[in-house]
mmCIF file of C-alpha atoms in Angstrom:
data_model
loop_
_atom_site.group_PDB
_atom_site.id
_atom_site.type_symbol
_atom_site.label_atom_id
_atom_site.label_comp_id
_atom_site.label_asym_id
_atom_site.label_seq_id
_atom_site.Cartn_x
_atom_site.Cartn_y
_atom_site.Cartn_z
ATOM 1 C CA MET K 1 0.000 0.000 0.000
ATOM 2 C CA GLN K 2 1.380 3.410 -1.010
ATOM 3 C CA ALA K 3 0.508 6.994 -0.148
ATOM 4 C CA SER K 4 -1.904 8.654 -2.566
ATOM 5 C CA ARG K 5 -3.653 11.991 -3.084
ATOM 6 C CA ASP K 6 -6.918 10.051 -3.447
ATOM 7 C CA ILE K 7 -9.056 9.983 -0.278
ATOM 8 C CA LYS K 8 -9.850 6.338 -1.056
ATOM 9 C CA GLY K 9 -6.273 5.462 -0.134
ATOM 10 C CA LEU K 10 -6.653 6.910 3.374
ATOM 11 C CA ILE K 11 -9.979 5.123 3.804
ATOM 12 C CA GLU K 12 -8.292 1.842 2.820
ATOM 13 C CA VAL K 13 -5.460 2.471 5.296
ATOM 14 C CA MET K 14 -7.966 2.974 8.109
ATOM 15 C CA ALA K 15 -9.881 -0.144 7.088
ATOM 16 C CA ALA K 16 -6.632 -2.127 7.244
ATOM 17 C CA LEU K 17 -5.760 -0.703 10.658
ATOM 18 C CA ARG K 18 -9.212 -1.729 11.941
ATOM 19 C CA SER K 19 -9.147 -5.239 10.435
ATOM 20 C CA PRO K 20 -9.341 -7.893 13.187
ATOM 21 C CA GLY K 21 -6.386 -10.248 13.175
ATOM 22 C CA SER K 22 -4.191 -8.208 10.831
ATOM 23 C CA GLY K 23 -4.779 -4.652 11.959
ATOM 24 C CA CYS K 24 -3.302 -2.492 14.724
ATOM 25 C CA ALA K 25 -4.277 -3.475 18.265
ATOM 26 C CA TRP K 26 -4.467 0.166 19.399
ATOM 27 C CA ASP K 27 -6.686 1.253 16.492
ATOM 28 C CA LEU K 28 -8.935 -1.763 16.989
ATOM 29 C CA ALA K 29 -9.397 -0.888 20.658
ATOM 30 C CA GLN K 30 -10.748 2.605 19.934
ATOM 31 C CA SER K 31 -14.370 3.725 19.992
ATOM 32 C CA PHE K 32 -16.316 6.907 19.210
ATOM 33 C CA GLU K 33 -15.755 8.089 22.775
ATOM 34 C CA THR K 34 -12.035 7.334 23.050
ATOM 35 C CA ILE K 35 -11.235 9.112 19.763
ATOM 36 C CA VAL K 36 -12.997 12.384 20.668
ATOM 37 C CA PRO K 37 -10.126 13.829 22.780
ATOM 38 C CA TYR K 38 -7.732 13.289 19.857
ATOM 39 C CA THR K 39 -10.166 14.981 17.470
ATOM 40 C CA ILE K 40 -10.361 18.041 19.715
ATOM 41 C CA GLU K 41 -6.577 18.097 20.129
ATOM 42 C CA GLU K 42 -6.042 17.962 16.356
ATOM 43 C CA ALA K 43 -8.461 20.860 15.839
ATOM 44 C CA TYR K 44 -6.352 22.912 18.257
ATOM 45 C CA GLU K 45 -3.192 21.895 16.403
ATOM 46 C CA VAL K 46 -4.730 23.252 13.185
ATOM 47 C CA ALA K 47 -5.549 26.524 14.922
ATOM 48 C CA ASP K 48 -2.011 26.727 16.303
ATOM 49 C CA ALA K 49 -0.435 26.201 12.873
ATOM 50 C CA VAL K 50 -2.620 28.984 11.455
ATOM 51 C CA ALA K 51 -1.693 31.312 14.327
ATOM 52 C CA ARG K 52 2.020 30.640 13.706
ATOM 53 C CA GLY K 53 1.630 31.087 9.955
ATOM 54 C CA ASP K 54 3.338 27.717 9.395
ATOM 55 C CA LEU K 55 1.724 26.439 6.190
ATOM 56 C CA ASN K 56 3.818 23.263 6.011
ATOM 57 C CA ASP K 57 2.705 22.390 9.531
ATOM 58 C CA LEU K 58 -0.871 23.373 8.628
ATOM 59 C CA LYS K 59 -0.863 20.819 5.789
ATOM 60 C CA GLU K 60 0.204 18.100 8.214
ATOM 61 C CA GLU K 61 -2.256 19.112 10.933
ATOM 62 C CA LEU K 62 -5.159 19.239 8.467
ATOM 63 C CA GLY K 63 -4.224 15.686 7.512
ATOM 64 C CA ASP K 64 -4.272 14.649 11.164
ATOM 65 C CA LEU K 65 -7.713 16.229 11.563
ATOM 66 C CA LEU K 66 -8.978 14.517 8.399
ATOM 67 C CA LEU K 67 -7.748 11.206 9.810
ATOM 68 C CA GLN K 68 -10.022 11.736 12.800
ATOM 69 C CA VAL K 69 -13.039 12.090 10.485
ATOM 70 C CA VAL K 70 -12.058 8.940 8.571
ATOM 71 C CA PHE K 71 -11.503 7.092 11.872
ATOM 72 C CA GLN K 72 -14.941 7.983 13.276
ATOM 73 C CA ALA K 73 -16.608 7.181 9.958
ATOM 74 C CA ARG K 74 -14.910 3.765 9.873
ATOM 75 C CA ILE K 75 -16.183 2.903 13.343
ATOM 76 C CA ALA K 76 -19.680 3.976 12.285
ATOM 77 C CA GLU K 77 -19.462 1.850 9.111
ATOM 78 C CA GLU K 78 -18.415 -1.205 11.108
ATOM 79 C CA GLN K 79 -21.476 -0.759 13.310
ATOM 80 C CA GLY K 80 -23.782 -0.348 10.307
ATOM 81 C CA PHE K 81 -24.618 3.335 10.804
ATOM 82 C CA PHE K 82 -22.934 5.222 7.929
ATOM 83 C CA ASP K 83 -19.654 5.397 6.006
ATOM 84 C CA PHE K 84 -17.277 8.177 4.937
ATOM 85 C CA GLY K 85 -19.193 8.702 1.705
ATOM 86 C CA ALA K 86 -22.341 9.464 3.696
ATOM 87 C CA VAL K 87 -20.409 12.065 5.727
ATOM 88 C CA VAL K 88 -19.258 13.766 2.516
ATOM 89 C CA GLU K 89 -22.769 13.655 1.061
ATOM 90 C CA ALA K 90 -24.317 15.091 4.240
ATOM 91 C CA ILE K 91 -21.972 18.084 4.443
ATOM 92 C CA THR K 92 -22.317 18.717 0.694
ATOM 93 C CA GLU K 93 -26.113 18.759 1.011
ATOM 94 C CA LYS K 94 -25.841 21.124 3.959
ATOM 95 C CA MET K 95 -23.577 23.566 2.094
ATOM 96 C CA LEU K 96 -25.941 23.589 -0.904
ATOM 97 C CA ARG K 97 -28.930 24.117 1.372
ATOM 98 C CA ARG K 98 -27.332 26.882 3.420
ATOM 99 C CA HIS K 99 -26.080 28.861 0.407
ATOM 100 C CA PRO K 100 -29.230 29.465 -1.660
ATOM 101 C CA HIS K 101 -27.741 32.799 -2.802
ATOM 102 C CA VAL K 102 -25.012 30.821 -4.580
ATOM 103 C CA PHE K 103 -26.645 27.509 -5.539
ATOM 104 C CA GLY K 104 -30.322 28.520 -5.665
ATOM 105 C CA THR K 105 -32.373 29.444 -8.694
ATOM 106 C CA VAL K 106 -31.877 33.136 -7.901
ATOM 107 C CA ARG K 107 -28.280 34.319 -7.439
ATOM 108 C CA GLU K 108 -27.902 37.141 -4.903
ATOM 109 C CA SER K 109 -25.000 39.316 -3.793
ATOM 110 C CA LEU K 110 -25.520 39.997 -0.091
ATOM 111 C CA PRO K 111 -23.340 41.582 2.632
ATOM 112 C CA PRO K 112 -21.730 39.202 5.183
ATOM 113 C CA GLU K 113 -23.995 40.297 8.059
ATOM 114 C CA GLU K 114 -27.155 39.525 6.073
ATOM 115 C CA LEU K 115 -25.711 36.166 5.049
ATOM 116 C CA LYS K 116 -24.980 35.359 8.707
ATOM 117 C CA ILE K 117 -28.596 36.106 9.647
ATOM 118 C CA ARG K 118 -29.866 33.898 6.836
ATOM 119 C CA TRP K 119 -27.464 31.112 7.868
ATOM 120 C CA GLU K 120 -28.834 31.147 11.424
ATOM 121 C CA ARG K 121 -32.421 31.172 10.150
ATOM 122 C CA ILE K 122 -31.776 28.159 7.934
ATOM 123 C CA LYS K 123 -30.168 26.361 10.889
ATOM 124 C CA GLN K 124 -33.273 27.036 12.988
ATOM 125 C CA GLU K 125 -35.473 25.660 10.187
ATOM 126 C CA GLU K 126 -33.291 22.542 9.990
ATOM 127 C CA ARG K 127 -33.598 21.950 13.732
ATOM 128 C CA ALA K 128 -37.364 22.388 13.563
ATOM 129 C CA ALA K 129 -37.533 19.869 10.713
ATOM 130 C CA LYS K 130 -35.501 17.346 12.746
ATOM 131 C CA GLU K 131 -37.870 17.710 15.676
ATOM 132 C CA ASN K 132 -40.993 17.416 13.521
ATOM 133 C CA GLY K 133 -43.059 14.489 14.724
ATOM 134 C CA ARG K 134 -41.057 14.029 17.917
ATOM 135 C CA SER K 135 -42.535 14.396 21.368
ATOM 136 C CA LEU K 136 -40.520 17.218 22.867
ATOM 137 C CA PRO K 137 -39.957 17.052 26.643
ATOM 138 C CA SER K 138 -39.819 20.845 26.868
ATOM 139 C CA LEU K 139 -39.760 24.032 24.807
ATOM 140 C CA GLN K 140 -36.980 23.994 22.233
ATOM 141 C CA SER K 141 -34.360 26.595 23.080
ATOM 142 C CA ARG K 142 -32.484 28.867 20.709
ATOM 143 C CA LEU K 143 -29.359 27.651 22.469
ATOM 144 C CA ASP K 144 -29.945 23.932 21.855
ATOM 145 C CA GLY K 145 -27.736 23.865 18.785
ATOM 146 C CA VAL K 146 -24.600 25.076 20.604
ATOM 147 C CA ALA K 147 -22.421 22.000 21.089
ATOM 148 C CA ARG K 148 -21.652 21.204 24.725
ATOM 149 C CA ALA K 149 -18.265 19.704 23.813
ATOM 150 C CA LEU K 150 -16.866 23.046 22.632
ATOM 151 C CA PRO K 151 -14.078 24.678 24.661
ATOM 152 C CA GLY K 152 -15.572 26.884 27.373
ATOM 153 C CA LEU K 153 -14.687 30.283 25.897
ATOM 154 C CA SER K 154 -15.761 29.296 22.383
ATOM 155 C CA ARG K 155 -19.074 27.951 23.679
ATOM 156 C CA ALA K 156 -19.634 31.126 25.699
ATOM 157 C CA VAL K 157 -19.245 33.210 22.547
ATOM 158 C CA LYS K 158 -21.641 30.990 20.586
ATOM 159 C CA LEU K 159 -24.258 31.069 23.367
ATOM 160 C CA GLN K 160 -23.994 34.853 23.532
ATOM 161 C CA ALA K 161 -24.207 35.178 19.744
ATOM 162 C CA GLN K 162 -27.317 33.008 19.651
ATOM 163 C CA ALA K 163 -28.991 35.067 22.374
ATOM 164 C CA ALA K 164 -28.051 38.209 20.452
ATOM 165 C CA THR K 165 -30.096 37.051 17.446
ATOM 166 C CA VAL K 166 -33.255 37.842 19.431
ATOM 167 C CA GLY K 167 -31.897 41.097 20.851
ATOM 168 C CA PHE K 168 -30.644 39.766 24.196
ATOM 169 C CA ASP K 169 -27.319 41.576 24.116
ATOM 170 C CA TRP K 170 -25.472 44.669 25.318
ATOM 171 C CA LYS K 171 -25.868 47.580 22.919
ATOM 172 C CA GLU K 172 -22.500 49.199 23.627
ATOM 173 C CA VAL K 173 -19.110 47.663 24.254
ATOM 174 C CA ARG K 174 -18.452 49.986 27.217
ATOM 175 C CA HIS K 175 -21.374 48.332 29.023
ATOM 176 C CA VAL K 176 -19.702 44.960 28.518
ATOM 177 C CA LEU K 177 -16.465 46.376 29.934
ATOM 178 C CA ASP K 178 -18.428 47.681 32.937
ATOM 179 C CA LYS K 179 -19.726 44.136 33.443
ATOM 180 C CA VAL K 180 -16.157 42.783 33.425
ATOM 181 C CA ARG K 181 -15.209 45.295 36.121
ATOM 182 C CA GLU K 182 -18.302 44.370 38.124
ATOM 183 C CA GLU K 183 -17.306 40.703 38.043
ATOM 184 C CA THR K 184 -13.774 41.475 39.274
ATOM 185 C CA ASP K 185 -15.298 43.394 42.195
ATOM 186 C CA GLU K 186 -17.462 40.377 43.023
ATOM 187 C CA ILE K 187 -14.373 38.145 42.997
ATOM 188 C CA ALA K 188 -12.758 40.529 45.499
ATOM 189 C CA VAL K 189 -15.779 40.158 47.792
ATOM 190 C CA ALA K 190 -15.665 36.355 47.502
ATOM 191 C CA LEU K 191 -11.938 36.403 48.326
ATOM 192 C CA GLU K 192 -12.607 38.489 51.431
ATOM 193 C CA MET K 193 -15.148 35.891 52.530
ATOM 194 C CA SER K 194 -12.743 33.008 51.705
ATOM 195 C CA ASP K 195 -15.684 31.246 50.042
ATOM 196 C CA GLN K 196 -14.179 28.765 47.544
ATOM 197 C CA ASP K 197 -17.493 27.959 45.870
ATOM 198 C CA ALA K 198 -18.270 31.652 45.422
ATOM 199 C CA ILE K 199 -14.739 32.365 44.159
ATOM 200 C CA ARG K 200 -15.026 29.623 41.543
ATOM 201 C CA GLU K 201 -18.478 30.852 40.469
ATOM 202 C CA GLU K 202 -17.367 34.483 40.205
ATOM 203 C CA ILE K 203 -14.275 33.528 38.201
ATOM 204 C CA GLY K 204 -16.588 31.682 35.814
ATOM 205 C CA ASP K 205 -18.759 34.794 35.520
ATOM 206 C CA LEU K 206 -15.659 36.885 34.828
ATOM 207 C CA LEU K 207 -14.463 34.543 32.081
ATOM 208 C CA PHE K 208 -17.944 34.551 30.534
ATOM 209 C CA SER K 209 -17.963 38.368 30.574
ATOM 210 C CA VAL K 210 -14.461 38.550 29.086
ATOM 211 C CA ALA K 211 -15.584 36.200 26.296
ATOM 212 C CA ASN K 212 -18.529 38.534 25.709
ATOM 213 C CA LEU K 213 -16.181 41.517 25.532
ATOM 214 C CA ALA K 214 -14.018 39.665 23.018
ATOM 215 C CA ARG K 215 -17.087 38.913 20.906
ATOM 216 C CA HIS K 216 -18.155 42.557 20.884
ATOM 217 C CA VAL K 217 -14.762 43.733 19.646
ATOM 218 C CA LYS K 218 -14.569 40.815 17.150
ATOM 219 C CA ALA K 219 -11.592 39.142 18.837
ATOM 220 C CA ASP K 220 -11.753 35.360 19.174
ATOM 221 C CA PRO K 221 -11.059 34.639 22.889
ATOM 222 C CA GLU K 222 -9.486 31.233 22.183
ATOM 223 C CA THR K 223 -7.019 32.845 19.775
ATOM 224 C CA ALA K 224 -6.372 35.636 22.269
ATOM 225 C CA ILE K 225 -5.596 33.237 25.135
ATOM 226 C CA ARG K 226 -3.324 31.122 22.906
ATOM 227 C CA GLN K 227 -1.409 34.266 21.969
ATOM 228 C CA ALA K 228 -1.166 35.208 25.653
ATOM 229 C CA ASN K 229 0.102 31.702 26.447
ATOM 230 C CA SER K 230 2.759 32.003 23.738
ATOM 231 C CA LYS K 231 3.820 35.398 25.060
ATOM 232 C CA PHE K 232 4.139 34.011 28.585
ATOM 233 C CA GLU K 233 6.199 31.046 27.336
ATOM 234 C CA ARG K 234 8.460 33.338 25.320
ATOM 235 C CA ARG K 235 9.157 35.713 28.208
ATOM 236 C CA PHE K 236 9.589 32.940 30.768
ATOM 237 C CA HIS K 237 12.068 31.234 28.442
ATOM 238 C CA TYR K 238 13.971 34.511 28.244
ATOM 239 C CA ILE K 239 14.306 34.405 32.045
ATOM 240 C CA GLU K 240 15.585 30.815 31.908
ATOM 241 C CA VAL K 241 18.123 31.547 29.167
ATOM 242 C CA SER K 242 19.342 34.755 30.825
ATOM 243 C CA LEU K 243 19.909 33.021 34.146
ATOM 244 C CA ALA K 244 21.620 30.062 32.457
ATOM 245 C CA GLN K 245 24.043 32.452 30.788
ATOM 246 C CA GLU K 246 24.950 33.688 34.267
ATOM 247 C CA ASN K 247 25.291 30.088 35.519
ATOM 248 C CA LYS K 248 22.291 30.543 37.820
ATOM 249 C CA ALA K 249 19.528 28.016 38.468
ATOM 250 C CA ILE K 250 16.041 29.481 38.135
ATOM 251 C CA ASP K 251 14.836 27.809 41.313
ATOM 252 C CA GLU K 252 17.653 29.432 43.289
ATOM 253 C CA VAL K 253 16.980 33.092 42.452
ATOM 254 C CA GLY K 254 14.384 35.395 43.950
ATOM 255 C CA LEU K 255 11.186 36.740 42.441
ATOM 256 C CA GLU K 256 12.664 40.233 42.188
ATOM 257 C CA GLU K 257 15.456 39.071 39.859
ATOM 258 C CA MET K 258 13.029 37.075 37.730
ATOM 259 C CA GLU K 259 10.660 40.050 37.447
ATOM 260 C CA ALA K 260 13.545 42.265 36.334
ATOM 261 C CA LEU K 261 14.363 39.822 33.538
ATOM 262 C CA TRP K 262 10.662 39.559 32.646
ATOM 263 C CA ASN K 263 10.544 43.326 32.220
ATOM 264 C CA GLN K 264 13.670 43.149 30.061
ATOM 265 C CA ALA K 265 11.919 40.654 27.806
ATOM 266 C CA ARG K 266 8.917 42.986 27.568
ATOM 267 C CA GLN K 267 11.097 45.937 26.601
ATOM 268 C CA ILE K 268 12.928 43.894 23.966
ATOM 269 C CA GLU K 269 9.612 42.789 22.444
ATOM 270 C CA LYS K 270 8.253 46.338 22.452
ATOM 271 C CA SER K 271 11.450 47.625 20.824
ATOM 272 C CA LYS K 272 11.263 44.948 18.119
ATOM 273 C CA ALA K 273 7.582 45.711 17.494
ATOM 274 C CA SER K 274 8.360 49.432 17.245
ATOM 275 C CA ASP K 275 11.232 48.814 14.819
ATOM 276 C CA GLU K 276 9.053 46.531 12.699
ATOM 277 C CA GLY K 277 6.283 49.124 12.600
ATOM 278 C CA LEU K 278 8.732 51.817 11.512
ATOM 279 C CA LYS K 279 10.133 49.495 8.862
ATOM 280 C CA ASN K 280 6.642 48.855 7.462
ATOM 281 C CA LEU K 281 5.949 52.614 7.315
ATOM 282 C CA ILE K 282 9.177 53.242 5.407
ATOM 283 C CA GLU K 283 8.472 50.410 2.985
#
């Protein structure tokens, strides 16, 4: 078996890996549930490659993510539910259905905001069609379609965006910022009371409000926190390298010395950013 650009080759590889007796013991032991964490991890790896602008890595990570789809589809096929072809057909049908302005009988040129509204309306119609004929235990919520398995900040943004479609939203970004400040004050009160349950709840409220602020200024909070993580790693590594050059162990120096090096790293980054900005202006 050789590598191929044809998706059939990857499907055949997965079938071989899942073949009892001749396949891979690890692959054979997997189920829908055990594969999910890997699927989520690969989605994050794709996002990371995009954030770093590493297109060679992006190609590899997209392949890893595609493998997850093929893997889940293979398990479903073995259990008689559906195969990879059905997955492709389903998403193709959905794209045709949700883009009537492109694939419909009447072609329309619409602004992105109008298209987003139409997309959400079509999604609501699809959900209603799925529920047609079922005995619903309770009133269907506008929020039902927001996947529970999403990362917390991403799900917060999607819940808020869904609520906003019916007007349940702050009108001005400064009001959202006021809410963030209010939540920090409530954390301070909980800290004074040494109430762990209240502290945890208020931190959750703060994160939810920060996600809302990010949504209002069109900044993806997951991307923002990944960038903040990278910045922390970069500056902390600067501390480690600087101390190593002085033959010092990081666990043997005080906080004051580490903070001084941290501030050096910040100044270096700011200087580089300033120089880059000036270079771009000149060019």
